[in-house]
Amino acid sequence: KALDVVPVKRAQDDAIKGTGKVSFQVEDFQASRKLKVMGVDTSFLSSLKTGDKIRPTGTATGVKVVEIVDDTTAVVDASAVGEEELQNVFLNTKDDNDGALSYDILKHVDLHVVFERVLD
């Protein structure tokens, strides 16, 4: 407090390597801006929570989990993803496991605490 420093915690600082592999499927993307995430050897029910983000390993953009259907299916909000990035990153599944991508999980960070300290 003496130096007016506010501690900041960012989700990307604590990224967790996801179990298994994922592929992203477009279902009426223009209308909903959502993607279906199909997992292989994943455990979404125990490793994800609504509000967490998933990002393909080695990329900067994560997409927010809006629904967890089961251990191998989830739905993400990709409204922050541009068309070029959608095609080149999320739908470009040239990886080593039948078109599936390795991925990171970025746990939801409640920034409310950070903003409270800024205002104090």
Short mmCIF file of C-alpha atoms in Angstrom, two decimals:
data_model
loop_
_atom_site.label_atom_id
_atom_site.label_comp_id
_atom_site.label_asym_id
_atom_site.label_seq_id
_atom_site.Cartn_x
_atom_site.Cartn_y
_atom_site.Cartn_z
CA LYS A 1 0.00 0.00 0.00
CA ALA A 2 2.91 2.37 0.70
CA LEU A 3 4.03 2.17 -2.93
CA ASP A 4 0.49 2.22 -4.33
CA VAL A 5 1.05 -1.24 -5.79
CA VAL A 6 -1.99 -3.37 -6.52
CA PRO A 7 -1.41 -7.14 -6.72
CA VAL A 8 -2.87 -8.61 -9.89
CA LYS A 9 -3.60 -12.26 -10.55
CA ARG A 10 -4.09 -13.27 -14.19
CA ALA A 11 -5.58 -16.54 -15.40
CA GLN A 12 -2.83 -17.02 -17.99
CA ASP A 13 -0.19 -16.97 -15.24
CA ASP A 14 -1.62 -20.20 -13.81
CA ALA A 15 -2.61 -22.03 -17.00
CA ILE A 16 -3.10 -25.77 -16.53
CA LYS A 17 -2.38 -28.29 -19.27
CA GLY A 18 -5.67 -29.95 -20.16
CA THR A 19 -6.07 -33.73 -20.11
CA GLY A 20 -6.62 -35.35 -23.50
CA LYS A 21 -7.22 -33.43 -26.73
CA VAL A 22 -10.02 -31.24 -28.06
CA SER A 23 -11.52 -30.19 -31.35
CA PHE A 24 -13.85 -27.25 -31.93
CA GLN A 25 -17.01 -27.54 -34.00
CA VAL A 26 -19.01 -24.72 -35.50
CA GLU A 27 -22.76 -24.88 -35.04
CA ASP A 28 -24.55 -21.77 -36.33
CA PHE A 29 -21.56 -19.64 -35.31
CA GLN A 30 -22.79 -16.45 -36.98
CA ALA A 31 -25.95 -16.44 -34.86
CA SER A 32 -24.66 -17.62 -31.49
CA ARG A 33 -20.86 -17.07 -31.60
CA LYS A 34 -20.53 -20.36 -29.73
CA LEU A 35 -18.40 -23.41 -30.49
CA LYS A 36 -18.93 -27.00 -29.39
CA VAL A 37 -15.82 -28.52 -27.83
CA MET A 38 -15.44 -32.25 -28.41
CA GLY A 39 -12.87 -33.97 -26.20
CA VAL A 40 -10.91 -37.20 -26.49
CA ASP A 41 -9.76 -38.66 -23.14
CA THR A 42 -10.92 -35.46 -21.39
CA SER A 43 -12.58 -35.02 -18.00
CA PHE A 44 -14.49 -31.75 -18.38
CA LEU A 45 -16.85 -32.42 -15.45
CA SER A 46 -13.99 -32.48 -12.95
CA SER A 47 -11.48 -30.15 -14.63
CA LEU A 48 -13.68 -27.29 -15.91
CA LYS A 49 -16.15 -24.88 -14.40
CA THR A 50 -18.43 -22.42 -16.16
CA GLY A 51 -16.44 -19.20 -16.57
CA ASP A 52 -13.08 -20.94 -17.07
CA LYS A 53 -11.38 -20.54 -20.43
CA ILE A 54 -9.92 -23.08 -22.83
CA ARG A 55 -7.16 -22.15 -25.27
CA PRO A 56 -5.27 -24.26 -27.78
CA THR A 57 -1.74 -24.77 -26.44
CA GLY A 58 0.70 -22.19 -27.79
CA THR A 59 -1.95 -19.61 -28.64
CA ALA A 60 -2.92 -16.42 -26.85
CA THR A 61 -6.71 -16.52 -27.15
CA GLY A 62 -8.93 -18.41 -24.78
CA VAL A 63 -12.65 -19.01 -25.15
CA LYS A 64 -14.99 -18.92 -22.15
CA VAL A 65 -16.78 -22.10 -21.08
CA VAL A 66 -20.53 -21.45 -20.97
CA GLU A 67 -21.78 -25.03 -20.61
CA ILE A 68 -20.30 -28.38 -19.59
CA VAL A 69 -22.40 -31.16 -21.08
CA ASP A 70 -20.35 -34.17 -19.98
CA ASP A 71 -16.71 -35.29 -19.67
CA THR A 72 -16.12 -34.99 -23.41
CA THR A 73 -18.47 -32.18 -24.52
CA ALA A 74 -18.59 -28.49 -23.64
CA VAL A 75 -19.81 -25.27 -25.22
CA VAL A 76 -17.68 -22.11 -25.35
CA ASP A 77 -18.39 -18.48 -26.16
CA ALA A 78 -16.11 -17.42 -29.01
CA SER A 79 -17.52 -13.92 -29.47
CA ALA A 80 -14.07 -12.40 -28.83
CA VAL A 81 -12.50 -14.51 -31.61
CA GLY A 82 -12.11 -12.92 -35.03
CA GLU A 83 -12.97 -14.80 -38.23
CA GLU A 84 -9.31 -15.25 -39.26
CA GLU A 85 -8.29 -16.50 -35.83
CA LEU A 86 -11.30 -18.82 -35.77
CA GLN A 87 -10.21 -20.45 -39.03
CA ASN A 88 -6.44 -20.48 -38.37
CA VAL A 89 -6.40 -21.48 -34.69
CA PHE A 90 -9.61 -23.07 -33.49
CA LEU A 91 -10.69 -24.86 -36.67
CA ASN A 92 -7.19 -25.63 -38.01
CA THR A 93 -6.85 -29.04 -36.39
CA LYS A 94 -3.60 -30.24 -37.96
CA ASP A 95 -2.18 -31.80 -34.82
CA ASP A 96 -0.86 -35.27 -34.00
CA ASN A 97 -4.05 -36.89 -32.72
CA ASP A 98 -6.72 -37.34 -35.41
CA GLY A 99 -7.25 -33.60 -35.81
CA ALA A 100 -7.52 -32.87 -32.08
CA LEU A 101 -5.53 -30.16 -30.31
CA SER A 102 -3.79 -30.08 -26.97
CA TYR A 103 -5.17 -27.30 -24.79
CA ASP A 104 -4.71 -25.25 -21.65
CA ILE A 105 -7.28 -24.42 -18.99
CA LEU A 106 -7.33 -20.89 -17.63
CA LYS A 107 -9.27 -20.91 -14.37
CA HIS A 108 -11.68 -18.04 -13.77
CA VAL A 109 -10.10 -15.26 -11.70
CA ASP A 110 -12.42 -13.01 -9.74
CA LEU A 111 -11.11 -9.53 -10.52
CA HIS A 112 -13.54 -8.03 -8.04
CA VAL A 113 -10.80 -8.27 -5.37
CA VAL A 114 -8.31 -6.43 -7.59
CA PHE A 115 -10.76 -3.62 -8.31
CA GLU A 116 -11.63 -3.30 -4.61
CA ARG A 117 -7.96 -2.72 -3.84
CA VAL A 118 -7.68 -0.11 -6.57
CA LEU A 119 -10.59 1.79 -5.10
CA ASP A 120 -9.38 1.52 -1.47
#
